[in-house]
Each structure stands twice: as C-alpha cells, then as structure tokens.
Amino acid sequence: MVYTRGSSDDFDLWGKVSEDRSWSWKTLFPYFLRNEKLVPPPGGRDASGQYDPQFHGTRGLTSVSLPWGGPTDFDRLAIKNAEQNKEIKFNLDVNSGKPSGLVWVQSTIGNGERCSAAVGALGGKVKERPNLTILLNTQATRVLPSKESRQLDVRTVEIVSVSSGKKTTVTAKKELIVSGGAFGTPHLLLNSGIGDKKELENVRVKSIHHLPDVGKGLSDHLAFLVSWSANDVVRPVDTVAAFEEWQTNRTGPLTGIGIHQLIFARIPPDAPLFKEHRDPAAGPNSPHIEVVVLSVGPRILASVGLMTPKSRGTVKITSNNPLDQPLIDLGYLTHPFDLLAFKEGARIAKRWYEGPAYEGYITGFLGPDPDTLPENEFDNTLKAGAGPSWHPVGTASISPKGAKHGVLDPDLKVKGVKGLRVVDASAIPYVPTAHTQAAVYVLAERASDLIRASW
Ligand SMILES: Cc1cc2nc3c(=O)[nH]c(=O)nc-3n(C[C@H](O)[C@H](O)[C@H](O)COP(=O)(O)OP(=O)(O)OC[C@H]3O[C@@H](n4cnc5c(N)ncnc54)[C@H](O)[C@@H]3O)c2cc1C
C-alpha cells in the first residue's frame, strides 16, 4: 500500500486540537523512523535520486520500498515537466513532512510482497509469544463495566465466536485497548452504552457513559478521475510471465501497485473558493490535492483526491444487537467547500498536463472539465464517478484533557472511563493529507510508549 506520512502541519494539528503539544511532527518523527524498515526496491535496482535516506528508518517492523520498475519514459516526462513547472516542482521525498510536489511513490512492500501490520508486527516469531493470544473469527461485542468499582471502570470485553456463536468475557489486569478502526471502534463503544445517551436510548441500549461525540466527526478522502488522450500505445503486462517472475524472484510488475509517481499540490491562495470558505489545510505544508500520475497507453488517467475535506460523516447503531452492522454515513460532499475544491483539483491536473514536456504526447483533454461544463453537469459527473480512498478517521477523536467534546484524552484513554484506551485511526482528529496507514502506525508506536509508561 502507498506509504505517505502527511505534512508536519497535519501532526502539529493533533497537538493543537488536543492542547497537548507532545502530539507534533517533531515528537512523532522518531516514531516514524522506529516503525519503518526502508528496503531496496524489489529486484534491487538503484533508487537513489528518488528518495532522501535522512527521512527513513531501516530497522522497524514495516517494510517500505520504491517501485520495482522505472524510470519509464512517462516518468521522465513528468520529471522534465516538473523542471519547467512553476506550480509543481520535483520533491525528492514525499515523507519529509513537506509532501507537496511531484514525488516518487513509496509503498509498504518488502521483498516483493506486501508488508501489512499482520506481516510486519505479527509475523515471524511474535505469534509464538506466551503472553499473546490471537482469536480468529471472533467479534468483540461489548466492553463491560466492573461491578465493584465506584468510578466507571471498564476492563472486561465480551467476545463472540462468529462460527459457533459462543459468548465469553475476558478481563484485563491493567487496561483494555480497543483497535477496531474508524468504524469498528465506535461500533463497539456504542454497543457498550458509551455514546450519546439519547441516541442510545432510542435504540434501547442502556447508556453507561454519556459521550456524545462517539461515532461523530468521520472524515475520509474522496477521489475522482479526469483523463486525457495520449499519443502512446497500450503496453499490456503478460500476466502469466509476470506471475512466474514474481513466484521465482519476487520481482516484476506484480510487486507493485503500478503507479510510480504522485503529485501533491496546494490550491492557489487567490482561488475564489477561499473568499467563501476558510482554508481547511492544517498549514502551508499540507497539500489540498493529490493527483495520481498514470499513463495507460493512449490514455492518461489522473485520480484527483481531495486531501483536506470539510465534509463529516457518522457511525451509528440502529439496534441493540451488537452483531448488527453499524450504520455508516460517509458524509461525502456534504460541505460545499469540497465540490469547489475538487474543481480546483481538476484545474491543477489540467495545468500540469498543459506543461511543455507533454507537447506532442497529449492529444486532448477528455474531462470532466470544470471550465467548460455547466456547473451542475460537472457536479453531477463528479458525484456519480467519485470513489472513496478508504482513509476514514476521527470517529473517536482526541481532544483536550477534561474537554466535554471529543472521545479520548490526549493519552488515548476514553474520557471519564478508567481502564479503556483506543489506539487506531478513530483517534485521529482530521484526516492527514496522505494515505493513512503511516499516521496510524505512528499513533500506535507512540501509544505503545504511553501505555508502557503508565503501566
Ligand atoms: C481497500 C483499502 C485500501 C487502502 N490502501 C491504503 C494505502 O494504499 N495506503 C495507506 O496508507 N492506507 C491505505 N488504506 C488505509 C489503511 O488501511 C487504514 O488507514 C488503516 O488500516 C487503519 O488502521 P486501523 O488500525 O485504524 O484499522 P484497521 O486496519 O481497519 O483494523 C481494525 C481491525 O479491527 C477489526 N475489528 C473491528 N471491529 C471489531 C470487533 N468488534 N471485534 C473484533 N475485531 C474487530 C477489523 O476487522 C480490523 O481487522 C486502505 C484501506 C482500505 C480499506
């Protein structure tokens, strides 16, 4: 998966939102290094000039590498275009805290295979640890308060075997750490009676702790495609040969996601939308827009993603059966800023491909074009074609210690509850201007130190 951390401002914002400056790019940077294991691209090609080693760790759990192939002719065109471009320059490393520019893609791939958390953190001998039990096909249905304690103390989890339906409880000596993700964590808390009291009563769940923001503030990235016709041919991958190559050497086109370069860009400060709307970017280092740089033969496809959405969604429950699915409203495009920003994103992509390096290569813009289509038509095309980037965060957000809003104190403990902590994307208050796995890894790395210190 694409490995991008986001901007230094994104992480400084966590500190501002939680009034705890120990959440900052400066404090978190060593944790990025601690988590990362930068490895050569599959096949071992020399990737120097495509990243900056000073921003990378080499001994962590998560393997990160540059693409197997490249630079291709198309990659070189982009580099040349950036040399002549005033708006978008070549940026040696997307993960320096200043991601804007044309960058080489880094991915969580090691030895030609995906390095997920299941591989990096739980692979090898970790699973053999005597103090680790992994229950498969098991759903945590509720967290339960202790009957003895006068203060709300939650250290017991109720779990159900998905196959047999057998229910049991497990009680932690120190604390429960919930990591169900931006959908699973609020789902579990709400099923347990931790959420908005009235909303819980409406679905006949007994409230044990009124915490109105559980499941609120969902923030995700959305993207849509713009395309160009190009003076090029399709170069189909021989998938049989590619599979054989991967099986034999763990190299070849199947080792990657097929994208070599990305653009991260800011909407110009004089764009008309900023007359109506406050700039949501966390600071000058945070790009508003991501553009995927991809040629598929006679077409150039640019997935244009809005990195700084203002729209918010929710995660709710509709019954008191914890095995029912949560009701997720992603809230996409509900804030008028987002549609306007997407138009600016399409314009950024248009300006990029109007650059001199693409002369003779690009033969036409296929749209959708915000400058020629009637406004409604552009909006409708975008709404029909846009898709999620799968980066949800914010449904159990951190906030200042003792604040009535938010769900977690800055130490990731559930507000007003003893024994219960959340470590996952739901804690992140605003979606970073990046793909989100690195932000989740860095949150988890720091959380491990917070937990160790408090135990
Ligand atoms: C299709 C897809 C593609 C993505 N691509 C990228 C990418 O290229 N780069 C990138 O940076 N990010 C990518 N992301 C985003 C990234 O995967 C997430 O940001 C990250 O995994 C979030 O981590 P998390 O720990 O918060 O949640 P998750 O990784 O979702 O982990 C939560 C886990 O808890 C389990 N769970 C939830 N509720 C319960 C329960 N009640 N009982 C038991 N288990 C439960 C879930 O099954 C899940 O395994 C992608 C996401 C998706 C879905």
Coordinates of C-alpha atoms in Angstrom, one line a residue, residues 1-321:
M1 CA 0.0 0.0 0.0
V2 CA 1.1 3.6 -0.6
Y3 CA 3.3 4.9 2.2
T4 CA 2.8 8.6 2.8
R5 CA 3.0 10.2 6.2
G6 CA 1.4 13.6 5.5
S7 CA 2.7 17.0 6.3
S8 CA 4.4 18.3 9.5
D9 CA 1.4 20.6 9.9
D10 CA -1.0 17.7 9.9
F11 CA 0.7 16.3 13.0
D12 CA 1.1 19.6 14.7
L13 CA -2.6 20.0 14.4
W14 CA -3.1 16.9 16.6
G15 CA -1.3 18.9 19.3
K16 CA -3.4 22.0 18.8
V17 CA -6.7 20.1 18.8
S18 CA -5.8 18.1 21.9
E19 CA -3.9 21.0 23.6
D20 CA -1.1 18.6 24.1
R21 CA 2.0 19.6 22.1
S22 CA 3.6 16.2 22.7
W23 CA 1.5 15.3 19.6
S24 CA 3.6 17.0 17.0
W25 CA 5.6 16.2 13.9
K26 CA 8.8 16.8 15.9
T27 CA 7.8 14.4 18.7
L28 CA 6.4 11.8 16.3
F29 CA 9.2 11.9 13.7
P30 CA 11.4 9.4 15.7
Y31 CA 8.4 7.0 15.9
F32 CA 8.1 7.1 12.1
L33 CA 11.7 6.1 11.9
R34 CA 11.3 3.4 14.6
N35 CA 8.4 1.8 12.7
E36 CA 9.9 1.9 9.2
K37 CA 12.3 -0.5 7.5
L38 CA 13.4 1.0 4.2
V39 CA 14.5 -1.8 1.9
P40 CA 15.7 -1.7 -1.7
P41 CA 13.0 -1.9 -4.5
P42 CA 12.0 -5.4 -5.5
G43 CA 14.8 -6.7 -7.7
G44 CA 17.3 -4.3 -6.0
R45 CA 17.5 -1.5 -8.6
D46 CA 19.3 1.6 -7.6
A47 CA 16.6 4.1 -6.4
S48 CA 19.0 6.9 -5.4
G49 CA 17.7 10.3 -6.6
Q50 CA 14.1 9.1 -5.9
Y51 CA 14.1 9.4 -2.1
D52 CA 16.1 11.0 0.7
P53 CA 17.5 8.5 3.2
Q54 CA 17.7 11.0 6.0
F55 CA 13.9 10.7 6.4
H56 CA 13.8 7.0 6.7
G57 CA 14.2 4.2 9.3
T58 CA 15.9 1.0 8.4
R59 CA 15.2 -1.3 11.4
G60 CA 11.4 -1.1 12.0
L61 CA 8.6 -3.5 11.5
T62 CA 7.1 -2.0 8.4
S63 CA 9.0 -2.6 5.1
V64 CA 8.9 0.4 2.8
S65 CA 10.3 0.5 -0.8
L66 CA 10.3 2.3 -4.0
P67 CA 8.7 0.8 -7.1
W68 CA 10.3 -2.2 -8.9
G69 CA 10.4 -0.5 -12.3
G70 CA 11.3 2.9 -13.6
P71 CA 12.0 5.4 -14.5
T72 CA 9.9 4.8 -17.6
D73 CA 9.7 7.3 -20.5
F74 CA 6.5 8.5 -18.9
D75 CA 8.2 9.0 -15.5
R76 CA 10.9 11.0 -17.3
L77 CA 8.4 13.2 -19.0
A78 CA 6.9 14.1 -15.5
I79 CA 10.4 14.9 -14.1
K80 CA 11.0 17.1 -17.2
N81 CA 7.7 18.8 -16.7
A82 CA 8.4 19.5 -13.1
E83 CA 11.7 21.1 -14.1
Q84 CA 9.8 23.6 -16.2
N85 CA 6.9 24.0 -13.9
K86 CA 6.3 27.0 -11.6
E87 CA 3.5 25.4 -9.6
I88 CA 4.6 21.8 -9.1
K89 CA 8.3 21.1 -8.6
F90 CA 10.1 17.8 -8.1
N91 CA 10.2 16.8 -4.5
L92 CA 12.9 14.3 -3.6
D93 CA 10.9 12.7 -0.7
V94 CA 7.2 12.7 0.0
N95 CA 7.8 11.7 3.6
S96 CA 10.0 14.6 4.8
G97 CA 7.0 16.5 6.3
K98 CA 6.7 18.7 3.2
P99 CA 5.0 16.4 0.7
S100 CA 4.0 18.9 -2.0
G101 CA 5.4 18.5 -5.5
L102 CA 6.0 15.6 -7.9
V103 CA 7.1 12.7 -5.8
W104 CA 8.1 9.0 -6.3
V105 CA 5.7 6.6 -4.7
Q106 CA 6.9 4.7 -1.6
S107 CA 4.9 1.6 -0.7
T108 CA 4.8 -0.9 2.2
I109 CA 6.4 -3.6 0.2
G110 CA 9.4 -5.7 1.2
N111 CA 11.0 -8.5 -0.7
G112 CA 8.3 -8.1 -3.4
E113 CA 5.5 -8.8 -1.0
R114 CA 3.0 -6.6 0.8
C115 CA 4.1 -5.8 4.4
S116 CA 0.8 -5.3 6.2
A117 CA 0.6 -5.0 10.0
A118 CA -0.2 -8.7 10.1
V119 CA 3.1 -9.4 8.4
G120 CA 5.3 -6.7 10.0
A121 CA 4.1 -6.7 13.5
L122 CA 2.7 -10.2 14.0
G123 CA 4.9 -12.1 11.5
G124 CA 8.0 -14.2 12.4
K125 CA 8.2 -15.4 16.0
V126 CA 5.9 -12.8 17.5
K127 CA 2.9 -15.2 17.3
E128 CA 4.8 -17.7 19.5
R129 CA 5.0 -15.3 22.5
P130 CA 3.5 -16.9 25.6
N131 CA 1.8 -13.6 26.5
L132 CA 0.0 -13.3 23.2
T133 CA -3.3 -15.0 22.2
I134 CA -4.9 -14.3 18.8
L135 CA -8.5 -15.4 18.5
L136 CA -9.6 -15.7 14.9
N137 CA -13.2 -15.3 13.7
T138 CA -14.1 -13.7 17.0
Q139 CA -16.0 -10.4 17.4
A140 CA -15.8 -8.1 20.4
T141 CA -19.4 -7.3 21.0
R142 CA -19.3 -5.0 24.1
V143 CA -16.9 -3.7 26.7
L144 CA -18.4 -4.1 30.2
P145 CA -18.1 -2.0 33.4
S146 CA -16.7 -3.6 36.6
K147 CA -19.5 -4.0 39.2
E148 CA -17.1 -3.5 42.1
S149 CA -15.6 -0.1 41.2
R150 CA -17.5 3.1 42.2
Q151 CA -15.8 5.0 39.3
L152 CA -16.7 3.8 35.8
D153 CA -14.0 1.2 35.2
V154 CA -14.1 -0.8 32.0
R155 CA -11.6 -3.7 31.7
T156 CA -13.8 -6.5 30.5
V157 CA -14.6 -7.4 26.9
E158 CA -17.4 -9.6 25.8
I159 CA -16.5 -11.7 22.7
V160 CA -18.5 -14.0 20.5
S161 CA -17.2 -16.7 18.2
V162 CA -18.5 -15.9 14.8
S163 CA -18.8 -19.6 13.8
S164 CA -20.2 -21.2 17.0
G165 CA -22.0 -18.1 18.5
K166 CA -20.3 -19.0 21.8
K167 CA -20.1 -15.9 24.0
T168 CA -17.4 -15.3 26.7
T169 CA -15.8 -12.5 28.6
V170 CA -12.1 -11.6 29.2
T171 CA -11.0 -9.2 31.9
A172 CA -7.7 -7.3 31.6
K173 CA -5.5 -6.8 34.7
K174 CA -4.3 -3.4 33.5
E175 CA -6.4 -2.0 30.7
L176 CA -8.4 -2.8 27.6
I177 CA -7.0 -1.4 24.3
V178 CA -9.6 -1.2 21.5
S179 CA -8.2 -1.1 18.0
G180 CA -11.3 -1.8 15.9
G181 CA -10.6 1.0 13.4
A182 CA -12.7 4.1 12.5
F183 CA -15.8 2.0 12.0
G184 CA -15.3 -0.9 14.4
T185 CA -14.3 1.2 17.5
P186 CA -17.3 3.5 17.6
H187 CA -19.5 0.5 16.8
L188 CA -18.1 -1.3 19.9
L189 CA -18.3 1.7 22.2
L190 CA -21.9 2.4 21.1
N191 CA -23.0 -1.2 21.6
S192 CA -21.5 -0.9 25.1
G193 CA -23.5 2.1 26.0
I194 CA -20.7 4.6 25.6
G195 CA -22.0 7.4 23.3
D196 CA -24.8 9.9 23.1
K197 CA -27.3 8.9 25.9
K198 CA -30.4 9.9 24.0
E199 CA -29.3 8.2 20.7
L200 CA -28.5 5.0 22.6
E201 CA -31.9 5.0 24.4
N202 CA -33.6 5.4 21.0
V203 CA -32.2 2.0 20.1
R204 CA -32.8 0.6 23.5
V205 CA -29.1 0.3 24.5
K206 CA -28.5 1.1 28.2
S207 CA -26.2 4.1 28.5
I208 CA -23.3 3.6 30.8
H209 CA -21.5 6.8 29.9
H210 CA -22.8 9.9 28.1
L211 CA -20.1 10.7 25.5
P212 CA -21.9 12.4 22.6
D213 CA -19.0 12.5 20.1
V214 CA -18.6 8.8 19.7
G215 CA -19.1 8.0 16.0
K216 CA -19.2 11.6 15.0
G217 CA -16.6 13.5 13.0
L218 CA -15.9 10.8 10.5
S219 CA -13.6 12.2 7.9
D220 CA -12.4 10.4 4.7
H221 CA -10.8 11.2 1.4
L222 CA -12.7 11.0 -1.9
A223 CA -11.2 11.0 -5.4
F224 CA -12.4 11.2 -9.0
L225 CA -10.9 10.6 -12.4
V226 CA -10.0 13.1 -15.1
S227 CA -8.4 11.8 -18.3
W228 CA -6.5 12.8 -21.4
S229 CA -5.9 11.1 -24.8
A230 CA -2.3 10.5 -25.5
N231 CA 0.0 9.7 -28.4
D232 CA 1.0 6.3 -26.9
V233 CA 0.2 2.7 -27.1
V234 CA -1.0 0.2 -24.5
R235 CA 1.8 -2.0 -23.2
P236 CA -0.1 -4.9 -21.8
V237 CA 1.5 -6.9 -19.0
D238 CA 2.0 -10.5 -19.8
T239 CA 0.4 -11.7 -16.6
V240 CA 1.4 -15.3 -16.9
A241 CA 5.1 -14.3 -17.3
A242 CA 4.7 -11.7 -14.6
F243 CA 3.3 -14.2 -12.1
E244 CA 6.1 -16.7 -12.9
E245 CA 8.6 -13.9 -12.3
W246 CA 7.0 -13.0 -9.0
Q247 CA 6.9 -16.6 -7.9
T248 CA 10.5 -17.2 -8.8
N249 CA 12.2 -14.0 -7.8
R250 CA 9.6 -11.8 -6.0
T251 CA 10.3 -9.2 -8.7
G252 CA 8.4 -7.8 -11.7
P253 CA 5.3 -5.8 -12.3
L254 CA 3.2 -7.8 -9.8
T255 CA 5.3 -6.5 -6.9
G256 CA 3.7 -3.0 -7.0
I257 CA 0.6 -1.0 -7.5
G258 CA 1.5 0.1 -11.0
I259 CA 1.9 3.8 -10.0
H260 CA 5.4 5.3 -9.9
Q261 CA 4.6 9.0 -9.2
L262 CA 2.2 11.2 -7.4
I263 CA 1.6 14.9 -7.3
F264 CA 0.6 16.7 -4.0
A265 CA -0.4 20.3 -4.6
R266 CA -2.0 23.3 -2.9
I267 CA -4.9 25.2 -4.3
P268 CA -3.6 28.7 -5.1
P269 CA -4.4 31.1 -2.2
D270 CA -6.2 33.5 -4.6
A271 CA -8.6 30.8 -5.8
P272 CA -12.2 32.2 -5.4
L273 CA -13.3 29.4 -3.0
F274 CA -11.1 30.9 -0.3
K275 CA -13.3 34.1 -0.4
E276 CA -16.2 32.0 0.8
H277 CA -14.5 29.3 2.9
R278 CA -11.7 29.2 5.4
D279 CA -8.7 27.2 4.2
P280 CA -9.0 23.8 6.0
A281 CA -5.4 22.8 5.5
A282 CA -3.5 22.4 8.7
G283 CA -0.8 24.7 7.5
P284 CA 1.3 25.7 4.5
N285 CA 3.0 22.3 4.3
S286 CA -0.3 20.5 3.8
P287 CA -1.4 19.9 0.2
H288 CA -5.1 20.2 -0.7
I289 CA -5.0 17.9 -3.7
E290 CA -3.4 14.6 -4.7
V291 CA -3.1 13.7 -8.4
V292 CA -2.0 10.2 -9.4
V293 CA 0.3 10.3 -12.4
L294 CA -0.5 7.4 -14.6
S295 CA -0.4 6.5 -18.3
V296 CA -2.4 3.6 -19.6
G297 CA -1.3 3.7 -23.2
P298 CA -3.5 6.0 -25.2
R299 CA -5.0 7.4 -22.1
I300 CA -3.6 9.4 -19.1
L301 CA -5.7 8.8 -16.0
A302 CA -5.5 11.2 -13.1
S303 CA -7.2 10.2 -9.9
V304 CA -7.7 13.6 -8.2
G305 CA -8.2 13.3 -4.5
L306 CA -9.2 16.0 -2.0
M307 CA -6.8 15.7 0.9
T308 CA -8.5 18.4 3.1
P309 CA -12.2 17.6 3.0
K310 CA -14.6 19.7 5.2
S311 CA -17.4 17.1 5.0
R312 CA -18.0 14.9 8.0
G313 CA -19.9 11.7 8.4
T314 CA -21.1 9.5 11.3
V315 CA -21.1 5.9 12.6
K316 CA -24.3 4.9 14.4
I317 CA -26.1 1.8 15.6
T318 CA -29.6 1.1 14.7
S319 CA -30.4 -1.7 17.1
N320 CA -29.3 -3.2 20.4
N321 CA -27.9 -6.3 18.7

